[in-house]
Amino acid sequence: MNATARGRRVGRPPFLAVDLSGALHVVGTLVAYLSASTLVPAAVAVGYGESPWPFLGAGGIVGAVGAGTALLTRGEHRLGIREGFLVVSLTWLAAAALGALPYVFSGDAQLDRPIDAYFEGMSGFSTTGGSIVVNVEALSHGIAIWRQFTQWLGGIGIIVLALAVLPRLRVGGRQLLEHEMPGPEIETLSTRIRDTARRVWILYIGLTAVLFAILLGLGLSGVDEEMSPFQAFAHALTTIPTAGFSTKVDSLESFTAATQWVIVLFMILGGINFALMYRAIVRRQPRAASRDEELRLYLALLVLGAALIVGEIWTEGVFPDGGTLRAGIFTAVSTMTT
């Protein structure tokens, strides 16, 4: 009789059978690497003449805690199903804490309470888009980009990023991937989970870069004078993960119709199965997309939802001067892709 069975026989709670040390080791490693993400807003802050210390301090503290946890729990570990659930849960809680610290350290009056900062951090990394910030335009450039960047990191999944770059997570990698990504099962792009995660991230980064280039082009060409390089970068970070944060109080209302149509297109792309897009775009197998039942249903629901909202807006005369079609489609796509 194995240890687990003996434990159950005498009434031991099932959670005691979890390799807690192994799970904490992985969480510590993940958090230590994730702390390096604070360098991005720190660089933006320096570029705009702002203090980078809220980000460097947060990254240093979280990195030290993560590295210390990983060192204290070193040893031979093997991740199973229970450990996979525990790692994903603890990592998301820790990521929200990382997201909160720069807000607290910045001293911004809108985010100075720890619970408010943690709420904003969790909302960012979970890409749910809820916010307690009333005037986002009053935030510093560094804090504003950090807010956007947390959604970009959470959009594809912290665990997926970890599997792509950390060789230590080869063992148990499939369990982590299955517990992190949505859907009943993982459709791999290769025989190695690490390669699958890398290819998903390459596509994710590529789509973000393309959107940034297009938005930047709209601004530099004069098509949308509101679209500065900062705004292009900020909105590219939150459009691909279909997250919702914006650096403007009125979100995308003040941008031109051309910008809004571009955002609609990339929100739709952000909602498509990334493994399917990889096959269709990178491997040049467009038939894989045309034959996919999930994609056809997804697009059909978007069309239906858009038709209903456009019809409602038109009958109510909300936009008497035009813009009904664009507003209806934008609302439907934004809502249905969350």
CSV table of C-alpha atoms in Angstrom, one decimal:
chain,number,residue,atom,x,y,z
A,1,MET,CA,0.0,0.0,0.0
A,2,ASN,CA,1.5,3.4,-1.0
A,3,ALA,CA,1.7,6.4,1.3
A,4,THR,CA,-1.2,8.2,-0.2
A,5,ALA,CA,-3.5,5.2,0.3
A,6,ARG,CA,-2.3,4.7,3.9
A,7,GLY,CA,-3.0,8.4,4.5
A,8,ARG,CA,-6.5,8.1,3.2
A,9,ARG,CA,-7.1,5.0,5.2
A,10,VAL,CA,-6.4,6.8,8.5
A,11,GLY,CA,-8.3,9.8,7.5
A,12,ARG,CA,-5.4,12.1,6.3
A,13,PRO,CA,-6.7,15.1,4.4
A,14,PRO,CA,-5.9,14.7,0.6
A,15,PHE,CA,-4.0,18.0,0.4
A,16,LEU,CA,-1.3,16.6,2.7
A,17,ALA,CA,-0.3,14.3,-0.1
A,18,VAL,CA,0.8,17.3,-2.2
A,19,ASP,CA,4.5,17.8,-2.7
A,20,LEU,CA,4.4,21.3,-1.1
A,21,SER,CA,8.1,21.8,-1.2
A,22,GLY,CA,8.2,21.0,-4.9
A,23,ALA,CA,5.3,23.3,-5.7
A,24,LEU,CA,6.9,26.2,-3.7
A,25,HIS,CA,10.2,25.6,-5.5
A,26,VAL,CA,8.5,26.1,-8.9
A,27,VAL,CA,6.4,29.1,-7.7
A,28,GLY,CA,9.6,30.8,-6.3
A,29,THR,CA,11.4,30.2,-9.6
A,30,LEU,CA,8.5,31.6,-11.6
A,31,VAL,CA,8.1,34.7,-9.4
A,32,ALA,CA,11.9,35.4,-9.4
A,33,TYR,CA,11.9,35.5,-13.2
A,34,LEU,CA,8.6,37.4,-13.4
A,35,SER,CA,10.0,40.1,-11.2
A,36,ALA,CA,12.3,41.1,-14.1
A,37,SER,CA,9.2,42.4,-15.9
A,38,THR,CA,9.3,45.6,-13.8
A,39,LEU,CA,12.3,46.7,-15.9
A,40,VAL,CA,9.9,47.6,-18.7
A,41,PRO,CA,8.0,50.3,-16.9
A,42,ALA,CA,11.2,51.4,-15.2
A,43,ALA,CA,12.7,52.1,-18.6
A,44,VAL,CA,9.6,54.0,-19.6
A,45,ALA,CA,9.7,56.0,-16.4
A,46,VAL,CA,13.4,57.0,-17.0
A,47,GLY,CA,12.5,58.0,-20.6
A,48,TYR,CA,9.9,60.4,-19.3
A,49,GLY,CA,12.0,61.8,-16.5
A,50,GLU,CA,10.1,59.9,-13.8
A,51,SER,CA,11.5,57.9,-10.9
A,52,PRO,CA,12.1,54.2,-11.7
A,53,TRP,CA,12.4,53.2,-8.1
A,54,PRO,CA,8.8,52.0,-7.5
A,55,PHE,CA,9.4,49.4,-10.2
A,56,LEU,CA,13.0,48.5,-9.3
A,57,GLY,CA,12.1,48.3,-5.6
A,58,ALA,CA,9.1,46.0,-6.3
A,59,GLY,CA,11.1,43.9,-8.7
A,60,GLY,CA,14.0,43.6,-6.2
A,61,ILE,CA,11.8,42.6,-3.3
A,62,VAL,CA,9.7,40.1,-5.2
A,63,GLY,CA,12.8,38.7,-7.0
A,64,ALA,CA,14.6,38.2,-3.7
A,65,VAL,CA,11.6,36.5,-2.1
A,66,GLY,CA,11.1,34.2,-5.1
A,67,ALA,CA,14.8,33.3,-5.4
A,68,GLY,CA,15.0,32.7,-1.6
A,69,THR,CA,12.0,30.4,-1.7
A,70,ALA,CA,13.4,28.5,-4.7
A,71,LEU,CA,16.8,28.0,-2.9
A,72,LEU,CA,15.2,26.8,0.4
A,73,THR,CA,13.1,24.2,-1.4
A,74,ARG,CA,15.7,22.8,-3.7
A,75,GLY,CA,15.7,19.0,-4.2
A,76,GLU,CA,14.3,16.3,-6.4
A,77,HIS,CA,10.7,17.1,-7.2
A,78,ARG,CA,8.1,15.8,-9.6
A,79,LEU,CA,5.0,17.8,-10.4
A,80,GLY,CA,1.8,15.9,-10.6
A,81,ILE,CA,-1.8,17.0,-11.1
A,82,ARG,CA,-2.3,18.3,-7.5
A,83,GLU,CA,1.0,20.2,-7.6
A,84,GLY,CA,0.0,21.7,-10.9
A,85,PHE,CA,-3.2,23.1,-9.5
A,86,LEU,CA,-1.3,24.5,-6.5
A,87,VAL,CA,1.5,26.1,-8.6
A,88,VAL,CA,-0.9,27.9,-10.9
A,89,SER,CA,-3.0,29.1,-8.0
A,90,LEU,CA,-0.1,30.4,-5.9
A,91,THR,CA,1.6,31.9,-8.9
A,92,TRP,CA,-1.4,34.0,-9.8
A,93,LEU,CA,-1.8,35.2,-6.2
A,94,ALA,CA,1.9,36.1,-6.1
A,95,ALA,CA,1.7,37.8,-9.5
A,96,ALA,CA,-1.1,40.1,-8.3
A,97,ALA,CA,1.1,41.1,-5.3
A,98,LEU,CA,4.0,41.9,-7.7
A,99,GLY,CA,1.5,44.0,-9.8
A,100,ALA,CA,0.4,45.9,-6.6
A,101,LEU,CA,3.8,46.9,-5.2
A,102,PRO,CA,4.7,49.5,-7.8
A,103,TYR,CA,1.3,51.2,-7.2
A,104,VAL,CA,1.9,51.3,-3.5
A,105,PHE,CA,5.5,52.5,-3.8
A,106,SER,CA,4.6,55.2,-6.3
A,107,GLY,CA,2.5,57.0,-3.7
A,108,ASP,CA,-0.3,57.7,-6.2
A,109,ALA,CA,-3.4,58.8,-4.3
A,110,GLN,CA,-5.7,56.6,-6.4
A,111,LEU,CA,-3.7,53.4,-5.5
A,112,ASP,CA,-2.1,54.1,-2.2
A,113,ARG,CA,-4.2,51.6,-0.2
A,114,PRO,CA,-2.7,48.1,-0.4
A,115,ILE,CA,-6.1,46.5,-1.1
A,116,ASP,CA,-6.8,48.9,-3.9
A,117,ALA,CA,-3.4,48.2,-5.4
A,118,TYR,CA,-3.8,44.5,-5.1
A,119,PHE,CA,-7.2,44.7,-6.8
A,120,GLU,CA,-5.6,46.6,-9.7
A,121,GLY,CA,-2.8,44.1,-9.8
A,122,MET,CA,-5.1,41.1,-9.9
A,123,SER,CA,-7.4,42.8,-12.5
A,124,GLY,CA,-4.3,43.4,-14.6
A,125,PHE,CA,-2.7,40.0,-14.6
A,126,SER,CA,-6.1,38.2,-14.9
A,127,THR,CA,-7.0,40.5,-17.8
A,128,THR,CA,-10.5,41.0,-16.4
A,129,GLY,CA,-10.3,44.8,-16.8
A,130,GLY,CA,-12.0,46.0,-13.6
A,131,SER,CA,-10.4,49.1,-12.2
A,132,ILE,CA,-10.6,51.4,-9.2
A,133,VAL,CA,-8.6,54.1,-11.0
A,134,VAL,CA,-11.0,57.0,-11.7
A,135,ASN,CA,-8.6,59.3,-13.6
A,136,VAL,CA,-6.1,57.1,-15.5
A,137,GLU,CA,-4.7,60.2,-17.3
A,138,ALA,CA,-3.4,61.5,-14.0
A,139,LEU,CA,-1.2,58.4,-13.6
A,140,SER,CA,2.5,58.8,-14.4
A,141,HIS,CA,3.8,57.3,-17.7
A,142,GLY,CA,5.6,54.5,-15.8
A,143,ILE,CA,2.6,53.5,-13.7
A,144,ALA,CA,0.3,53.7,-16.7
A,145,ILE,CA,2.5,51.4,-18.8
A,146,TRP,CA,2.9,49.0,-15.9
A,147,ARG,CA,-0.9,48.8,-15.6
A,148,GLN,CA,-1.0,47.9,-19.4
A,149,PHE,CA,1.9,45.6,-19.2
A,150,THR,CA,0.4,43.4,-16.5
A,151,GLN,CA,-2.5,42.7,-18.8
A,152,TRP,CA,-0.2,41.8,-21.6
A,153,LEU,CA,1.8,39.4,-19.4
A,154,GLY,CA,-1.4,37.8,-18.1
A,155,GLY,CA,-3.1,37.6,-21.5
A,156,ILE,CA,-1.3,34.5,-22.7
A,157,GLY,CA,-0.5,33.2,-19.3
A,158,ILE,CA,2.4,33.4,-16.9
A,159,ILE,CA,2.8,29.6,-16.8
A,160,VAL,CA,2.9,29.5,-20.6
A,161,LEU,CA,5.7,32.1,-20.5
A,162,ALA,CA,7.5,30.1,-17.9
A,163,LEU,CA,7.3,26.9,-19.8
A,164,ALA,CA,8.7,28.7,-22.9
A,165,VAL,CA,11.9,30.0,-21.1
A,166,LEU,CA,12.6,27.8,-18.1
A,167,PRO,CA,14.1,24.4,-18.7
A,168,ARG,CA,13.5,23.4,-15.1
A,169,LEU,CA,9.8,23.1,-15.8
A,170,ARG,CA,10.1,20.4,-18.4
A,171,VAL,CA,9.0,17.9,-15.7
A,172,GLY,CA,5.3,18.4,-15.2
A,173,GLY,CA,5.1,20.9,-18.0
A,174,ARG,CA,2.0,19.4,-19.6
A,175,GLN,CA,0.1,19.4,-16.3
A,176,LEU,CA,0.9,23.1,-15.8
A,177,LEU,CA,0.0,24.0,-19.4
A,178,GLU,CA,-3.4,22.2,-19.1
A,179,HIS,CA,-4.2,23.9,-15.8
A,180,GLU,CA,-3.2,27.3,-17.1
A,181,MET,CA,-4.7,27.5,-20.6
A,182,PRO,CA,-8.5,27.5,-21.2
A,183,GLY,CA,-10.2,24.6,-23.0
A,184,PRO,CA,-10.8,20.9,-22.4
A,185,GLU,CA,-7.4,19.8,-23.7
A,186,ILE,CA,-4.2,21.2,-25.0
A,187,GLU,CA,-3.6,21.0,-28.8
A,188,THR,CA,0.2,20.8,-29.0
A,189,LEU,CA,2.1,22.3,-31.9
A,190,SER,CA,5.0,19.9,-31.4
A,191,THR,CA,5.9,16.9,-29.4
A,192,ARG,CA,7.6,19.0,-26.7
A,193,ILE,CA,5.5,21.2,-24.4
A,194,ARG,CA,8.3,23.7,-24.1
A,195,ASP,CA,8.4,24.2,-27.9
A,196,THR,CA,4.6,24.5,-28.0
A,197,ALA,CA,4.7,27.3,-25.3
A,198,ARG,CA,7.5,29.1,-27.2
A,199,ARG,CA,5.6,29.1,-30.5
A,200,VAL,CA,2.5,30.4,-28.8
A,201,TRP,CA,4.5,33.2,-27.3
A,202,ILE,CA,6.3,34.0,-30.6
A,203,LEU,CA,2.9,34.5,-32.2
A,204,TYR,CA,1.6,36.6,-29.3
A,205,ILE,CA,4.6,38.9,-29.5
A,206,GLY,CA,4.4,39.1,-33.3
A,207,LEU,CA,0.7,40.1,-33.2
A,208,THR,CA,1.5,42.8,-30.6
A,209,ALA,CA,4.4,44.1,-32.6
A,210,VAL,CA,2.3,44.3,-35.8
A,211,LEU,CA,-0.5,46.1,-34.0
A,212,PHE,CA,2.0,48.6,-32.4
A,213,ALA,CA,3.5,49.3,-35.9
A,214,ILE,CA,0.0,49.9,-37.4
A,215,LEU,CA,-1.1,52.2,-34.6
A,216,LEU,CA,2.2,54.1,-34.7
A,217,GLY,CA,1.8,54.5,-38.4
A,218,LEU,CA,-1.6,56.0,-38.0
A,219,GLY,CA,-0.2,58.5,-35.6
A,220,LEU,CA,2.9,59.4,-37.5
A,221,SER,CA,1.0,59.8,-40.8
A,222,GLY,CA,-1.5,62.2,-39.2
A,223,VAL,CA,-4.5,59.9,-39.6
A,224,ASP,CA,-4.9,59.9,-35.9
A,225,GLU,CA,-3.2,62.8,-34.1
A,226,GLU,CA,-4.1,61.4,-30.7
A,227,MET,CA,-2.1,58.2,-31.4
A,228,SER,CA,1.3,59.0,-30.0
A,229,PRO,CA,4.1,56.4,-29.7
A,230,PHE,CA,3.2,56.0,-26.0
A,231,GLN,CA,-0.5,55.5,-26.8
A,232,ALA,CA,0.3,53.1,-29.6
A,233,PHE,CA,2.5,51.0,-27.3
A,234,ALA,CA,0.0,51.1,-24.4
A,235,HIS,CA,-3.0,50.0,-26.4
A,236,ALA,CA,-1.1,47.3,-28.3
A,237,LEU,CA,-0.3,45.8,-24.9
A,238,THR,CA,-4.0,45.5,-24.0
A,239,THR,CA,-5.7,44.8,-27.3
A,240,ILE,CA,-4.0,41.5,-28.1
A,241,PRO,CA,-4.9,39.9,-24.7
A,242,THR,CA,-8.4,41.4,-25.1
A,243,ALA,CA,-8.0,42.9,-21.7
A,244,GLY,CA,-9.5,46.4,-21.7
A,245,PHE,CA,-7.3,48.8,-19.7
A,246,SER,CA,-6.7,52.1,-21.4
A,247,THR,CA,-4.5,55.1,-20.7
A,248,LYS,CA,-7.3,57.5,-21.5
A,249,VAL,CA,-10.4,58.3,-19.4
A,250,ASP,CA,-12.7,57.8,-22.4
A,251,SER,CA,-10.8,54.8,-23.6
A,252,LEU,CA,-10.8,54.7,-27.4
A,253,GLU,CA,-13.6,57.3,-28.0
A,254,SER,CA,-11.2,60.1,-28.7
A,255,PHE,CA,-9.3,58.1,-31.4
A,256,THR,CA,-10.3,58.2,-35.0
A,257,ALA,CA,-12.6,55.6,-36.8
A,258,ALA,CA,-9.5,54.1,-38.5
A,259,THR,CA,-7.9,53.4,-35.2
A,260,GLN,CA,-11.1,51.8,-33.8
A,261,TRP,CA,-11.5,49.5,-36.8
A,262,VAL,CA,-7.9,48.4,-36.4
A,263,ILE,CA,-8.5,47.6,-32.7
A,264,VAL,CA,-11.6,45.7,-33.7
A,265,LEU,CA,-9.7,43.5,-36.1
A,266,PHE,CA,-6.9,42.7,-33.6
A,267,MET,CA,-9.5,42.0,-30.8
A,268,ILE,CA,-11.0,39.4,-33.1
A,269,LEU,CA,-7.5,37.9,-33.7
A,270,GLY,CA,-6.8,38.0,-30.0
A,271,GLY,CA,-9.9,35.8,-29.4
A,272,ILE,CA,-9.0,33.1,-31.9
A,273,ASN,CA,-7.3,29.9,-30.9
A,274,PHE,CA,-3.5,30.7,-31.0
A,275,ALA,CA,-2.6,27.1,-32.0
A,276,LEU,CA,-4.9,27.4,-35.0
A,277,MET,CA,-3.5,30.8,-36.0
A,278,TYR,CA,0.0,29.5,-35.8
A,279,ARG,CA,-0.9,26.7,-38.2
A,280,ALA,CA,-2.7,29.1,-40.6
A,281,ILE,CA,-0.2,31.9,-40.5
A,282,VAL,CA,3.2,30.6,-39.7
A,283,ARG,CA,2.9,27.1,-41.2
A,284,ARG,CA,0.9,28.5,-44.1
A,285,GLN,CA,-2.0,26.1,-43.7
A,286,PRO,CA,-5.1,28.4,-44.2
A,287,ARG,CA,-7.4,25.5,-44.8
A,288,ALA,CA,-6.9,24.5,-41.1
A,289,ALA,CA,-8.7,27.7,-40.2
A,290,SER,CA,-11.4,27.4,-42.7
A,291,ARG,CA,-12.2,23.9,-41.6
A,292,ASP,CA,-12.2,24.6,-37.9
A,293,GLU,CA,-15.7,24.4,-36.3
A,294,GLU,CA,-14.7,26.4,-33.3
A,295,LEU,CA,-13.5,29.3,-35.4
A,296,ARG,CA,-16.6,29.3,-37.6
A,297,LEU,CA,-18.9,29.3,-34.5
A,298,TYR,CA,-16.8,32.1,-32.9
A,299,LEU,CA,-17.1,34.3,-36.0
A,300,ALA,CA,-20.8,33.5,-36.4
A,301,LEU,CA,-21.6,34.5,-32.8
A,302,LEU,CA,-19.6,37.8,-33.4
A,303,VAL,CA,-21.7,38.6,-36.5
A,304,LEU,CA,-24.9,37.8,-34.7
A,305,GLY,CA,-24.0,39.8,-31.6
A,306,ALA,CA,-22.9,42.8,-33.7
A,307,ALA,CA,-26.1,42.7,-35.7
A,308,LEU,CA,-28.2,42.8,-32.6
A,309,ILE,CA,-26.3,45.7,-31.0
A,310,VAL,CA,-26.2,47.7,-34.3
A,311,GLY,CA,-29.9,47.2,-34.7
A,312,GLU,CA,-30.6,48.4,-31.2
A,313,ILE,CA,-28.3,51.4,-31.5
A,314,TRP,CA,-29.9,52.3,-34.9
A,315,THR,CA,-33.5,52.1,-33.6
A,316,GLU,CA,-32.7,54.2,-30.6
A,317,GLY,CA,-30.9,56.9,-32.6
A,318,VAL,CA,-27.9,57.0,-30.3
A,319,PHE,CA,-25.6,58.2,-33.1
A,320,PRO,CA,-27.7,60.5,-35.3
A,321,ASP,CA,-24.6,61.8,-37.1
A,322,GLY,CA,-23.3,58.3,-38.1
A,323,GLY,CA,-21.0,55.8,-36.5
A,324,THR,CA,-23.7,53.3,-35.6
A,325,LEU,CA,-22.2,50.4,-37.5
A,326,ARG,CA,-18.7,51.0,-36.0
A,327,ALA,CA,-20.0,51.5,-32.5
A,328,GLY,CA,-22.1,48.4,-32.6
A,329,ILE,CA,-19.4,46.1,-34.0
A,330,PHE,CA,-16.8,47.5,-31.6
A,331,THR,CA,-19.1,47.0,-28.6
A,332,ALA,CA,-20.0,43.4,-29.7
A,333,VAL,CA,-16.4,42.4,-30.3
A,334,SER,CA,-15.1,44.0,-27.2
A,335,THR,CA,-17.8,42.4,-25.1
A,336,MET,CA,-17.7,38.9,-26.6
A,337,THR,CA,-13.9,38.6,-26.5
A,338,THR,CA,-14.0,40.0,-22.9
